[in-house]
Short mmCIF file of C-alpha atoms in Angstrom, two decimals:
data_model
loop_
_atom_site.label_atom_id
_atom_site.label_comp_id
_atom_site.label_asym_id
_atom_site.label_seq_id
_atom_site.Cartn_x
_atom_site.Cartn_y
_atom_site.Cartn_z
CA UNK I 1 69.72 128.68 88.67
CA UNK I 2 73.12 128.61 87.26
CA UNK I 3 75.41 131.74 88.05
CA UNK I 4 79.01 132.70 86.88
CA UNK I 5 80.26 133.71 90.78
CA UNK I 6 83.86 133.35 89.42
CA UNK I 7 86.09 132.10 87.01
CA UNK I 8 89.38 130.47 86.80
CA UNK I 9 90.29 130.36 82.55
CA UNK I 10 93.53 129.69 81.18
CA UNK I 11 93.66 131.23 77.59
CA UNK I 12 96.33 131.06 75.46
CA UNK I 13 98.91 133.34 75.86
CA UNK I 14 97.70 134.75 79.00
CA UNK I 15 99.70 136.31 81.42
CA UNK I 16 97.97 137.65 84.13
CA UNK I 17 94.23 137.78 85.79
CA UNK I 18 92.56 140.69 87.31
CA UNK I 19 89.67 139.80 89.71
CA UNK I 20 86.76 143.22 90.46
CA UNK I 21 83.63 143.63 91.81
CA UNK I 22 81.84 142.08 89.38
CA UNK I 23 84.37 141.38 86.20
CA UNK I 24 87.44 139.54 85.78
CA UNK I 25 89.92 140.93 83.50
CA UNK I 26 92.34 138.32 81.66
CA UNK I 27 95.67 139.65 80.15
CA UNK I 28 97.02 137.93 77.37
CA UNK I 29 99.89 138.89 75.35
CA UNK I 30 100.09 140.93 72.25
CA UNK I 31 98.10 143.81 74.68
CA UNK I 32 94.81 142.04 74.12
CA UNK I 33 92.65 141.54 77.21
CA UNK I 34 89.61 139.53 77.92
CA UNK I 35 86.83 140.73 79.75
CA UNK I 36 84.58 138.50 80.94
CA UNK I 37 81.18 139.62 82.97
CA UNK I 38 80.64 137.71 86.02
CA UNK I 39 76.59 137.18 87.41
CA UNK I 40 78.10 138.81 90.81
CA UNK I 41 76.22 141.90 92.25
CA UNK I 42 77.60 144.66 93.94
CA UNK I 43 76.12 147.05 95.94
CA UNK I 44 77.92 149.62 98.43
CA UNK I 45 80.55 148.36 97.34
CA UNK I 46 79.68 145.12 98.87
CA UNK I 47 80.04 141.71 96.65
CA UNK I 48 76.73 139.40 97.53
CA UNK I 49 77.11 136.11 98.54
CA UNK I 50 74.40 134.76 96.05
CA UNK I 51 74.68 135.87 91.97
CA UNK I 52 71.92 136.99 89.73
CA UNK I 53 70.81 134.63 87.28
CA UNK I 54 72.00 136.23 83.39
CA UNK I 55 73.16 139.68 84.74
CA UNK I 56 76.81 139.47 83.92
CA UNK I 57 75.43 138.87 80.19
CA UNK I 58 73.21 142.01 80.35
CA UNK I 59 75.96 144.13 81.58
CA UNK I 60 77.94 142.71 78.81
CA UNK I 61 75.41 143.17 75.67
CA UNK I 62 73.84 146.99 76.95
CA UNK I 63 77.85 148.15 77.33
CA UNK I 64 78.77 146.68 74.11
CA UNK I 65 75.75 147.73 72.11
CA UNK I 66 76.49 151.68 73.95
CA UNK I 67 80.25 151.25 73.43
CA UNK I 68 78.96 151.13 69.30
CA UNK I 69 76.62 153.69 69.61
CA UNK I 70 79.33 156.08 70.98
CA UNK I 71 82.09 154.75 68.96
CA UNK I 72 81.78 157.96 66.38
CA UNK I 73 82.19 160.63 69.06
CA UNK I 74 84.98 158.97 71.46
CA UNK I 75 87.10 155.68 71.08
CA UNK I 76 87.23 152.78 72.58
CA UNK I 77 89.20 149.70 74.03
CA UNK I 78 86.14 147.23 72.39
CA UNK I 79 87.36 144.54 69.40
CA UNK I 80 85.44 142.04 69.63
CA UNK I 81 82.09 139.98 71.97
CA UNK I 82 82.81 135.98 71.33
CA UNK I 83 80.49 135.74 74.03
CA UNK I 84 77.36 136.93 75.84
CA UNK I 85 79.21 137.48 78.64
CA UNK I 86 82.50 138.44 77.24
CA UNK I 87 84.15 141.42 75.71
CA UNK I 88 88.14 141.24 73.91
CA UNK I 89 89.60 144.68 73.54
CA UNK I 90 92.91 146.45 74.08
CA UNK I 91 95.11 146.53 77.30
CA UNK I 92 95.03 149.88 78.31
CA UNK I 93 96.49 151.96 81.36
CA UNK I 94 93.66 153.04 83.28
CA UNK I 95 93.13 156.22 84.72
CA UNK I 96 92.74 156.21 89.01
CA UNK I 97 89.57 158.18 88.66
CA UNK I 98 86.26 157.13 87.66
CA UNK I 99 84.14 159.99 85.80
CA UNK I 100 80.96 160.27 86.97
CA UNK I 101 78.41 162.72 85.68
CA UNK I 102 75.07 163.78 87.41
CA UNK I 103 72.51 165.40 85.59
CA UNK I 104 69.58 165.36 88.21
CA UNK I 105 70.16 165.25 91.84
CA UNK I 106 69.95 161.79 93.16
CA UNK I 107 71.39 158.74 95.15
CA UNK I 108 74.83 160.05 96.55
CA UNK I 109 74.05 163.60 95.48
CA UNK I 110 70.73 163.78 96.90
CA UNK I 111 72.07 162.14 100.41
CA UNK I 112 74.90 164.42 100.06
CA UNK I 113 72.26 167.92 99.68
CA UNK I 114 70.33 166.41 102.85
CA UNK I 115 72.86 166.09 105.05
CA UNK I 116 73.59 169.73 104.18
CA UNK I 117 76.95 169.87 101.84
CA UNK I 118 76.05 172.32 98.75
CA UNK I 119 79.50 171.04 97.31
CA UNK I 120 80.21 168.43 95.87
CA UNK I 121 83.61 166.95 94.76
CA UNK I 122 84.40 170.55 94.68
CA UNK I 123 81.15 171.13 92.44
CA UNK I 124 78.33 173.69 93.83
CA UNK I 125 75.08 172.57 94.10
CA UNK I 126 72.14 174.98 94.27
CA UNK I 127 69.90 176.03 96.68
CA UNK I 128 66.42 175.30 96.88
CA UNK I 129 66.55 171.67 95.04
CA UNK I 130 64.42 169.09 95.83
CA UNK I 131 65.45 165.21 95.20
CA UNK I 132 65.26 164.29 91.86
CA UNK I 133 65.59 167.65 90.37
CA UNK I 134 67.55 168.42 87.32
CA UNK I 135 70.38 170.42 87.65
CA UNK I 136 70.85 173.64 85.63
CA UNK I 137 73.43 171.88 83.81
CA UNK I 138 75.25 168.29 84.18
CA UNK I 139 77.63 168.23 86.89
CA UNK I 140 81.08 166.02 87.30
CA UNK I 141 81.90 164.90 90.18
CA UNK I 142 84.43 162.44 90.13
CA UNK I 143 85.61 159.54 92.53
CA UNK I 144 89.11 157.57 93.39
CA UNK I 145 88.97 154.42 92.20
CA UNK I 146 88.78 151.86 95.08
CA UNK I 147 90.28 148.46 95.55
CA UNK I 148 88.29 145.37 95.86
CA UNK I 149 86.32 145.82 99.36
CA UNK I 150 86.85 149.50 99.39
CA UNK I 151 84.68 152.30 99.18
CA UNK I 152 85.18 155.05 96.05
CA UNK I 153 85.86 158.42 97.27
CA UNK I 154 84.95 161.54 96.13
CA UNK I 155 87.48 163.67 94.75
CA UNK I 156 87.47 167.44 93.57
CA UNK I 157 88.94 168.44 89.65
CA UNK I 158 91.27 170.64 92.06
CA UNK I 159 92.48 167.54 94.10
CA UNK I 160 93.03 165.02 90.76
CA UNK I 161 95.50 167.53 89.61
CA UNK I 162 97.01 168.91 92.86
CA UNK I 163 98.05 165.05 93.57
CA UNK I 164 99.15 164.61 90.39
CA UNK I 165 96.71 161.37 89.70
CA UNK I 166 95.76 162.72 85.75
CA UNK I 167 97.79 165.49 84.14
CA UNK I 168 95.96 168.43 83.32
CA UNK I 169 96.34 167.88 79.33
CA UNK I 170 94.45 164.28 80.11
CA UNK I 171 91.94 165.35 82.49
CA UNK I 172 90.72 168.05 80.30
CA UNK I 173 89.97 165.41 77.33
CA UNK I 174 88.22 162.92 80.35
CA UNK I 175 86.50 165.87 80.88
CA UNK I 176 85.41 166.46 77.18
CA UNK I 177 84.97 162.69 76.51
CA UNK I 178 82.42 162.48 79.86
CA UNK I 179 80.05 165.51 78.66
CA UNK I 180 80.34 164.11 74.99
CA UNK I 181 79.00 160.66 76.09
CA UNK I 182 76.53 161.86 78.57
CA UNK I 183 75.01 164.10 76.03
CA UNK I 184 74.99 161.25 73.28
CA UNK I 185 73.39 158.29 76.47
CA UNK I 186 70.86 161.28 77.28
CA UNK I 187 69.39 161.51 73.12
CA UNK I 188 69.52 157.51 72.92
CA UNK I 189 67.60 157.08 76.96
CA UNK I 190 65.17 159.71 75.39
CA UNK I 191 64.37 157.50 71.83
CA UNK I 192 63.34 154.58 74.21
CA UNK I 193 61.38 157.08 76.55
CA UNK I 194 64.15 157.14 79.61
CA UNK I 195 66.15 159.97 81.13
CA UNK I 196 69.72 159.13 81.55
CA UNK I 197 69.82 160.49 85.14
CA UNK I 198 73.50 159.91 86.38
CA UNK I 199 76.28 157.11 84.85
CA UNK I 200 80.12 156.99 85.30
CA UNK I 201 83.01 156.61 82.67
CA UNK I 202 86.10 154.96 82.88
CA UNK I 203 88.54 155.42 80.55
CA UNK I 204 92.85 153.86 79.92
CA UNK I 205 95.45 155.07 77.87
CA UNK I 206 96.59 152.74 74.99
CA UNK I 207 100.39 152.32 74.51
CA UNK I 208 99.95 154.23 71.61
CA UNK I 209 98.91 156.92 74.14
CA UNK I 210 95.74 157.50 73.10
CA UNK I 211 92.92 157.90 75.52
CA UNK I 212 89.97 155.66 75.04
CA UNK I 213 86.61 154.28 76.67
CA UNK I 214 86.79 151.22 78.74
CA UNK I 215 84.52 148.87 80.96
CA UNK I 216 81.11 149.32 81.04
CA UNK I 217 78.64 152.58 79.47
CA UNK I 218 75.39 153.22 80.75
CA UNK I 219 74.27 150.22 82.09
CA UNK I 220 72.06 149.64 85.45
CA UNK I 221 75.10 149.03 87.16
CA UNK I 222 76.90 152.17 85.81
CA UNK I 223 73.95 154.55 85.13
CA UNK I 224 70.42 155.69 86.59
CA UNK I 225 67.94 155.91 84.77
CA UNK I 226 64.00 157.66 85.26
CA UNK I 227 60.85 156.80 83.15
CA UNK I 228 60.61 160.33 81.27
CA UNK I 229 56.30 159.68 81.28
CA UNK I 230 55.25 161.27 84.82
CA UNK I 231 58.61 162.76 85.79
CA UNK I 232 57.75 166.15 86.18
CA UNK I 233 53.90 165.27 87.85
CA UNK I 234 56.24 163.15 90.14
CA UNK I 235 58.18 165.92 91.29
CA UNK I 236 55.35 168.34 91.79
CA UNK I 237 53.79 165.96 93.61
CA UNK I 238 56.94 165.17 96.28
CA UNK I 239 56.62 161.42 94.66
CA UNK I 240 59.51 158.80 94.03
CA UNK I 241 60.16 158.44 90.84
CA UNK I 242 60.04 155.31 88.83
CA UNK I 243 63.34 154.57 87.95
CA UNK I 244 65.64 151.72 85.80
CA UNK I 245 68.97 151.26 88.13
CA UNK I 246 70.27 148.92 90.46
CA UNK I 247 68.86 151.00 93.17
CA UNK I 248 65.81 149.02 93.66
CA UNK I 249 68.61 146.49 94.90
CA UNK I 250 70.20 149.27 97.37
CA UNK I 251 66.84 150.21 98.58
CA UNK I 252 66.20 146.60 99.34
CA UNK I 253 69.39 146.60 101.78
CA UNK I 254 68.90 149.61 103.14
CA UNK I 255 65.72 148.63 104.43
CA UNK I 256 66.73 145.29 105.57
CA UNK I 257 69.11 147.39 107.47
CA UNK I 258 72.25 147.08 105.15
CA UNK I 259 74.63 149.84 103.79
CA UNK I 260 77.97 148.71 103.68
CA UNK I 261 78.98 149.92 107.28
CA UNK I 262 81.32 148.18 109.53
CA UNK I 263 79.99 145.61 111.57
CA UNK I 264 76.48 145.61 109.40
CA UNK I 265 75.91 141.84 107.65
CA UNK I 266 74.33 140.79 104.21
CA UNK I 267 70.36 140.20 104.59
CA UNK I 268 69.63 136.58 103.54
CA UNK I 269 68.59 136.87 99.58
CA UNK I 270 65.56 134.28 98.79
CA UNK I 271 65.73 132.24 95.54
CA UNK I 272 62.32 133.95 95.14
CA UNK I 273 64.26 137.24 95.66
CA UNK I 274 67.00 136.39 93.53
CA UNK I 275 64.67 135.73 90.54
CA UNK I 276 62.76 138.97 90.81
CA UNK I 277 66.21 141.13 90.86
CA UNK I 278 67.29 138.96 87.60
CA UNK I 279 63.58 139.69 86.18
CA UNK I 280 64.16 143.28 86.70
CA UNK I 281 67.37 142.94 85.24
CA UNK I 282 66.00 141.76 82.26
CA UNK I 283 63.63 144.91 81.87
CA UNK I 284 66.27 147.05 82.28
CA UNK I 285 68.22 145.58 79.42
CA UNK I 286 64.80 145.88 77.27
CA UNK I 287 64.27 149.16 78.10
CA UNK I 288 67.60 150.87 77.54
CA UNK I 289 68.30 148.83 74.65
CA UNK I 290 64.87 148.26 72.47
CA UNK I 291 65.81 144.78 71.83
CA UNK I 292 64.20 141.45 72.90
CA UNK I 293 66.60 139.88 75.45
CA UNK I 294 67.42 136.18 74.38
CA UNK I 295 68.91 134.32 77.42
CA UNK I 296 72.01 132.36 76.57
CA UNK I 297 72.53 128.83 77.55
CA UNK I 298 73.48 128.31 81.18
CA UNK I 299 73.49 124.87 81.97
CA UNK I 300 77.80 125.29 81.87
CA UNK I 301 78.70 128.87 81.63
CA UNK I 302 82.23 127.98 82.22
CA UNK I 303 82.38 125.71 79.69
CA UNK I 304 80.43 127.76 77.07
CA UNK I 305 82.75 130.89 77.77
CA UNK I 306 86.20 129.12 77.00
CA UNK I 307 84.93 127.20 73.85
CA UNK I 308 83.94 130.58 72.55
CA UNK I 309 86.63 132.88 73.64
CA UNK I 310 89.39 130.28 72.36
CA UNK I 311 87.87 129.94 69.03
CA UNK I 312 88.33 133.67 69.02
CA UNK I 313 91.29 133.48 69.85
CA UNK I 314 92.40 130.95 67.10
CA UNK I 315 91.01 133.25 64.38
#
């Protein structure tokens, strides 16, 4: 099937293009940027070689329909979605730190507790957990932002100010803005039956200097989620728990012996394989949001995303 790997626009006014993991950022002038979700899948912070059929679009419609839902409680960079798999908003400094909160203990935080750490990024973690557990309270634990084929890092409150990579004045509202917006993703996963397990934040500064919301909100990519029916018979049991991330996909790699380490390759991805991950995709998107998911018409993405975004842009 059709997949948007990459793109190569030229809008008008544009001045500069910004390729990541999985979007590619176009600056145009007047501090308006175009954001345009790519069908690329990352994992370890590994691109793969083959792209999932309508994911780029699903990132794009959960983040924008969560960017609304949170727009009350903390602002955003979001103006405008000429396309399914674009977002216009304002250019924005972003912070070097991505904010990621944890409310249970899983993925990195549950690898972390087995290998024995009880801190993490500076947090304490408490005895006696099992996987999956909910912590007595959400925890941040932040990470560096990495460049493209780099790993994030963890990094401690303690450290972020020490080095001087957020002042203490900002941090403190990232800090505010990250427990606001958890809180507000955990009372919206629980209306559609979900636990909001774990997501990250990103957030810029406008050149107005005011600190807002950018990239992507609680999406698979961003966010774990757990079916709330059976959690807790799950965990008295010592069972996995049915989950809505993109951790099906790292489980997948792991056991096809894959995890990002040097000198490991990418397992070969079947078209049959390909089409299950964008099938599970799609449930994701039904599930977090409560609306039907309408595919958008593939047969040129390229073509379909600059007709759109430059009649935008001619408004």
């Amino acid at each position: 099937m059709n997949t948007l790997m990459s793109t190569d626009f030229n809008f008008p006014g544009q001045k500069s293009v910004y390729k990541g993991k999985v979007r590619e950022v176009y600056t145009l002038e007047n501090d308006v940027l175009v954001m345009v979700a790519t069908d690329r899948l990352s994992a370890f912070d590994v691109v793969m070689p083959k792209g999932i059929p309508f994911k780029g679009q699903i990132l794009n419609q959960i983040a924008t329909k969560m960017m609304e839902a949170t727009a009350d409680i903390v602002p955003n960079w979001l103006m405008a979605t000429p396309d399914p798999n674009v977002a216009v908003g304002k250019a924005c400094e972003p912070f070097k730190v991505e904010m990621v909160i944890r409310g249970y203990m899983s993925g990195h935080a549950a690898r972390e507790y087995k290998a024995g750490k009880r801190l993490l990024c500076g947090v304490p973690m408490p005895e006696g957990m099992k996987e999956n557990d909910k912590f007595p309270e959400p925890i941040i634990t932040p990470a560096t932002k990495a460049e493209k084929g780099d790993h994030d890092e963890d990094i401690s409150r303690e450290d972020i100010l020490k080095r001087g990579i957020v002042s203490k004045e900002d941090y403190e509202v990232l800090e505010q803005y990250t427990r606001a917006l958890f809180q507000r993703g955990t009372e919206i996963a629980a209306e559609r039956g979900l636990i909001l397990v774990d997501t990250k934040y990103e957030f810029g500064k406008t050149k107005e200097g005011e600190i807002v919301l950018i990239d992507e909100i609680h999406t698979p990519d961003s966010s774990r989620y757990f079916y709330a029916d059976g959690y807790q018979k799950r965990q008295e049991k010592g069972e996995p728990q049915k989950q809505l991330s993109k951790e099906f996909v790292r489980q997948w790699l792991i056991s096809n012996g894959f995890q990002g380490l040097q000198g490991q390759s990418v397992p070969e991805m079947s078209d049959e394989y390909i089409e299950s991950v964008s099938d599970r995709y799609i449930e994701l998107f039904e599930n977090i949001t409560g609306d039907k998911f309408v595919k958008g018409d593939i047969s040129n993405l390229q073509e379909r995303i600059s007709t759109n975004v430059k009649a935008y842009l001619a408004k």
